[in-house]
Amino acid sequence: MVGWFKLNTDGASHGNPGLAAAGGVVRDGEGNWCSSFALNIGICSAPLAELWGVYYGLYIAWERGITCLELEVDSEIVVGFLRTGIEDLHPLEDNRLADELANYAFSLPLGCHLFASNPESVNLLLLEDFNGSAHPKNVRL
């Protein structure tokens, strides 16, 4: 959609609680890469890592002046926090690109790392995502 952007975020925790990271990507209405981030959080639970990913993603979009934004996450808990009163089954696309960015963050120093262009390690996933090879799944709320 013209004027709209999409934010995909994901979080990960090794140990739950354990070393945690989050990542996300902002794309325009045609699926073109606009910005991304990888966040090495430190130690926290997986749901909290997911929420940090949403927070930083929304913050980055806001700082870029993006006001027409669709947020996509694959965490049942986060969706529950963000939305109430939805149907029993809510289809979400697979968040493979954001998941890869979250895992990439484990190799980075603590803090949030913003990317003006996509890291090479996610090129294949970006191409697959752009070509629409998503893997739908249902998250029960």
PDB file of C-alpha atoms in Angstrom:
ATOM      1  CA  MET A   1       0.000   0.000   0.000  1.00  0.00           C
ATOM      2  CA  VAL A   2       1.261   3.431  -0.909  1.00  0.00           C
ATOM      3  CA  GLY A   3       2.406   5.413   2.117  1.00  0.00           C
ATOM      4  CA  TRP A   4       2.349   2.396   4.417  1.00  0.00           C
ATOM      5  CA  PHE A   5       5.308   0.627   5.983  1.00  0.00           C
ATOM      6  CA  LYS A   6       5.672  -2.758   7.654  1.00  0.00           C
ATOM      7  CA  LEU A   7       7.686  -3.554  10.765  1.00  0.00           C
ATOM      8  CA  ASN A   8       8.652  -7.154  11.577  1.00  0.00           C
ATOM      9  CA  THR A   9      10.254  -7.780  14.965  1.00  0.00           C
ATOM     10  CA  ASP A  10      11.420 -10.836  16.850  1.00  0.00           C
ATOM     11  CA  GLY A  11      13.239 -11.638  20.069  1.00  0.00           C
ATOM     12  CA  ALA A  12      15.304 -14.545  21.306  1.00  0.00           C
ATOM     13  CA  SER A  13      16.636 -15.734  24.638  1.00  0.00           C
ATOM     14  CA  HIS A  14      19.199 -18.492  25.163  1.00  0.00           C
ATOM     15  CA  GLY A  15      18.203 -19.976  28.489  1.00  0.00           C
ATOM     16  CA  ASN A  16      14.942 -18.131  29.142  1.00  0.00           C
ATOM     17  CA  PRO A  17      16.012 -16.177  31.099  1.00  0.00           C
ATOM     18  CA  GLY A  18      19.396 -16.004  29.488  1.00  0.00           C
ATOM     19  CA  LEU A  19      21.380 -14.035  26.973  1.00  0.00           C
ATOM     20  CA  ALA A  20      18.765 -12.202  24.939  1.00  0.00           C
ATOM     21  CA  ALA A  21      18.568 -10.315  21.681  1.00  0.00           C
ATOM     22  CA  ALA A  22      15.997  -8.824  19.347  1.00  0.00           C
ATOM     23  CA  GLY A  23      15.871  -7.724  15.748  1.00  0.00           C
ATOM     24  CA  GLY A  24      13.564  -6.103  13.298  1.00  0.00           C
ATOM     25  CA  VAL A  25      13.147  -4.728   9.816  1.00  0.00           C
ATOM     26  CA  VAL A  26      11.118  -1.843   8.372  1.00  0.00           C
ATOM     27  CA  ARG A  27      10.008  -2.116   4.756  1.00  0.00           C
ATOM     28  CA  ASP A  28       7.958   0.149   2.541  1.00  0.00           C
ATOM     29  CA  GLY A  29       4.596  -0.821   1.024  1.00  0.00           C
ATOM     30  CA  GLU A  30       6.344  -2.562  -1.870  1.00  0.00           C
ATOM     31  CA  GLY A  31       8.545  -4.659   0.420  1.00  0.00           C
ATOM     32  CA  ASN A  32      11.742  -2.651  -0.090  1.00  0.00           C
ATOM     33  CA  TRP A  33      14.223  -2.558   2.780  1.00  0.00           C
ATOM     34  CA  CYS A  34      14.143   0.790   4.617  1.00  0.00           C
ATOM     35  CA  SER A  35      15.881   0.115   7.905  1.00  0.00           C
ATOM     36  CA  SER A  36      16.666  -2.678  10.332  1.00  0.00           C
ATOM     37  CA  PHE A  37      18.133  -3.214  13.750  1.00  0.00           C
ATOM     38  CA  ALA A  38      19.705  -5.902  15.894  1.00  0.00           C
ATOM     39  CA  LEU A  39      19.659  -5.454  19.655  1.00  0.00           C
ATOM     40  CA  ASN A  40      21.909  -7.328  22.082  1.00  0.00           C
ATOM     41  CA  ILE A  41      19.896  -6.927  25.286  1.00  0.00           C
ATOM     42  CA  GLY A  42      21.879  -8.804  27.903  1.00  0.00           C
ATOM     43  CA  ILE A  43      19.921 -11.205  30.103  1.00  0.00           C
ATOM     44  CA  CYS A  44      16.125 -11.484  30.131  1.00  0.00           C
ATOM     45  CA  SER A  45      13.264 -13.842  29.241  1.00  0.00           C
ATOM     46  CA  ALA A  46      12.089 -14.598  25.703  1.00  0.00           C
ATOM     47  CA  PRO A  47       8.794 -12.636  26.065  1.00  0.00           C
ATOM     48  CA  LEU A  48      10.674  -9.608  27.355  1.00  0.00           C
ATOM     49  CA  ALA A  49      13.138  -9.853  24.446  1.00  0.00           C
ATOM     50  CA  GLU A  50      10.138  -9.898  22.077  1.00  0.00           C
ATOM     51  CA  LEU A  51       8.743  -6.773  23.743  1.00  0.00           C
ATOM     52  CA  TRP A  52      12.101  -4.983  23.522  1.00  0.00           C
ATOM     53  CA  GLY A  53      12.103  -5.765  19.791  1.00  0.00           C
ATOM     54  CA  VAL A  54       8.658  -4.202  19.378  1.00  0.00           C
ATOM     55  CA  TYR A  55       9.681  -1.173  21.442  1.00  0.00           C
ATOM     56  CA  TYR A  56      12.862  -0.458  19.461  1.00  0.00           C
ATOM     57  CA  GLY A  57      11.141  -1.139  16.141  1.00  0.00           C
ATOM     58  CA  LEU A  58       8.322   1.268  16.913  1.00  0.00           C
ATOM     59  CA  TYR A  59      10.777   3.849  18.237  1.00  0.00           C
ATOM     60  CA  ILE A  60      12.902   3.681  15.083  1.00  0.00           C
ATOM     61  CA  ALA A  61       9.824   3.956  12.842  1.00  0.00           C
ATOM     62  CA  TRP A  62       8.587   6.965  14.838  1.00  0.00           C
ATOM     63  CA  GLU A  63      12.006   8.663  14.660  1.00  0.00           C
ATOM     64  CA  ARG A  64      11.924   8.228  10.872  1.00  0.00           C
ATOM     65  CA  GLY A  65       8.532   9.952  10.716  1.00  0.00           C
ATOM     66  CA  ILE A  66       6.631   6.801   9.789  1.00  0.00           C
ATOM     67  CA  THR A  67       3.022   7.095  10.936  1.00  0.00           C
ATOM     68  CA  CYS A  68       1.289   4.519   8.717  1.00  0.00           C
ATOM     69  CA  LEU A  69       2.780   1.294  10.003  1.00  0.00           C
ATOM     70  CA  GLU A  70       1.742  -2.346  10.196  1.00  0.00           C
ATOM     71  CA  LEU A  71       3.463  -4.265  12.989  1.00  0.00           C
ATOM     72  CA  GLU A  72       3.998  -8.005  12.622  1.00  0.00           C
ATOM     73  CA  VAL A  73       5.261 -10.218  15.435  1.00  0.00           C
ATOM     74  CA  ASP A  74       5.103 -13.990  15.925  1.00  0.00           C
ATOM     75  CA  SER A  75       4.841 -14.064  19.709  1.00  0.00           C
ATOM     76  CA  GLU A  76       1.479 -15.094  21.123  1.00  0.00           C
ATOM     77  CA  ILE A  77       2.224 -13.257  24.349  1.00  0.00           C
ATOM     78  CA  VAL A  78       3.195 -10.016  22.613  1.00  0.00           C
ATOM     79  CA  VAL A  79       0.178 -10.139  20.325  1.00  0.00           C
ATOM     80  CA  GLY A  80      -1.947 -10.634  23.429  1.00  0.00           C
ATOM     81  CA  PHE A  81      -0.358  -7.581  25.049  1.00  0.00           C
ATOM     82  CA  LEU A  82      -0.889  -5.429  21.963  1.00  0.00           C
ATOM     83  CA  ARG A  83      -4.370  -6.559  20.921  1.00  0.00           C
ATOM     84  CA  THR A  84      -7.474  -7.630  22.777  1.00  0.00           C
ATOM     85  CA  GLY A  85     -10.760  -9.033  21.598  1.00  0.00           C
ATOM     86  CA  ILE A  86      -9.520 -10.781  18.453  1.00  0.00           C
ATOM     87  CA  GLU A  87     -10.646 -14.122  17.062  1.00  0.00           C
ATOM     88  CA  ASP A  88      -9.400 -17.447  18.464  1.00  0.00           C
ATOM     89  CA  LEU A  89      -7.067 -17.977  15.494  1.00  0.00           C
ATOM     90  CA  HIS A  90      -5.009 -15.126  14.109  1.00  0.00           C
ATOM     91  CA  PRO A  91      -2.847 -15.901  11.046  1.00  0.00           C
ATOM     92  CA  LEU A  92       0.645 -14.432  11.111  1.00  0.00           C
ATOM     93  CA  GLU A  93       3.370 -14.786   8.536  1.00  0.00           C
ATOM     94  CA  ASP A  94       6.591 -16.392   9.526  1.00  0.00           C
ATOM     95  CA  ASN A  95       9.028 -13.842  10.938  1.00  0.00           C
ATOM     96  CA  ARG A  96      12.161 -15.479   9.542  1.00  0.00           C
ATOM     97  CA  LEU A  97      13.920 -12.240   8.566  1.00  0.00           C
ATOM     98  CA  ALA A  98      13.355 -10.562  11.941  1.00  0.00           C
ATOM     99  CA  ASP A  99      14.290 -13.845  13.654  1.00  0.00           C
ATOM    100  CA  GLU A 100      17.594 -13.945  11.768  1.00  0.00           C
ATOM    101  CA  LEU A 101      18.304 -10.332  12.767  1.00  0.00           C
ATOM    102  CA  ALA A 102      17.590 -11.206  16.408  1.00  0.00           C
ATOM    103  CA  ASN A 103      20.031 -14.129  16.234  1.00  0.00           C
ATOM    104  CA  TYR A 104      22.588 -11.969  14.407  1.00  0.00           C
ATOM    105  CA  ALA A 105      22.486  -9.582  17.397  1.00  0.00           C
ATOM    106  CA  PHE A 106      24.139 -12.241  19.578  1.00  0.00           C
ATOM    107  CA  SER A 107      27.364 -11.576  17.636  1.00  0.00           C
ATOM    108  CA  LEU A 108      27.212  -7.813  18.293  1.00  0.00           C
ATOM    109  CA  PRO A 109      28.192  -5.720  21.330  1.00  0.00           C
ATOM    110  CA  LEU A 110      25.481  -4.811  23.853  1.00  0.00           C
ATOM    111  CA  GLY A 111      23.089  -2.158  22.587  1.00  0.00           C
ATOM    112  CA  CYS A 112      20.955  -1.413  19.571  1.00  0.00           C
ATOM    113  CA  HIS A 113      22.555  -1.472  16.131  1.00  0.00           C
ATOM    114  CA  LEU A 114      20.660   0.271  13.314  1.00  0.00           C
ATOM    115  CA  PHE A 115      21.378  -0.760   9.722  1.00  0.00           C
ATOM    116  CA  ALA A 116      20.913   1.568   6.745  1.00  0.00           C
ATOM    117  CA  SER A 117      21.242  -1.453   4.440  1.00  0.00           C
ATOM    118  CA  ASN A 118      20.685  -5.125   5.039  1.00  0.00           C
ATOM    119  CA  PRO A 119      23.511  -7.212   6.517  1.00  0.00           C
ATOM    120  CA  GLU A 120      24.821  -9.740   3.989  1.00  0.00           C
ATOM    121  CA  SER A 121      23.845 -12.656   6.214  1.00  0.00           C
ATOM    122  CA  VAL A 122      20.131 -11.958   5.630  1.00  0.00           C
ATOM    123  CA  ASN A 123      20.218 -11.404   1.835  1.00  0.00           C
ATOM    124  CA  LEU A 124      18.648 -14.783   0.994  1.00  0.00           C
ATOM    125  CA  LEU A 125      15.843 -14.379   3.539  1.00  0.00           C
ATOM    126  CA  LEU A 126      15.184 -10.847   2.296  1.00  0.00           C
ATOM    127  CA  LEU A 127      14.864 -12.138  -1.273  1.00  0.00           C
ATOM    128  CA  GLU A 128      12.570 -14.998  -0.219  1.00  0.00           C
ATOM    129  CA  ASP A 129      10.430 -12.620   1.820  1.00  0.00           C
ATOM    130  CA  PHE A 130      10.260 -10.087  -1.021  1.00  0.00           C
ATOM    131  CA  ASN A 131       9.182 -12.845  -3.431  1.00  0.00           C
ATOM    132  CA  GLY A 132       6.361 -13.849  -1.088  1.00  0.00           C
ATOM    133  CA  SER A 133       7.648 -17.222   0.014  1.00  0.00           C
ATOM    134  CA  ALA A 134       6.185 -16.781   3.508  1.00  0.00           C
ATOM    135  CA  HIS A 135       5.219 -19.728   5.651  1.00  0.00           C
ATOM    136  CA  PRO A 136       1.851 -18.959   7.297  1.00  0.00           C
ATOM    137  CA  LYS A 137       1.181 -20.150  10.809  1.00  0.00           C
ATOM    138  CA  ASN A 138      -1.603 -19.729  13.299  1.00  0.00           C
ATOM    139  CA  VAL A 139      -1.069 -18.349  16.777  1.00  0.00           C
ATOM    140  CA  ARG A 140      -3.854 -19.279  19.160  1.00  0.00           C
ATOM    141  CA  LEU A 141      -4.874 -16.428  21.470  1.00  0.00           C
TER     142      LEU A 141
END
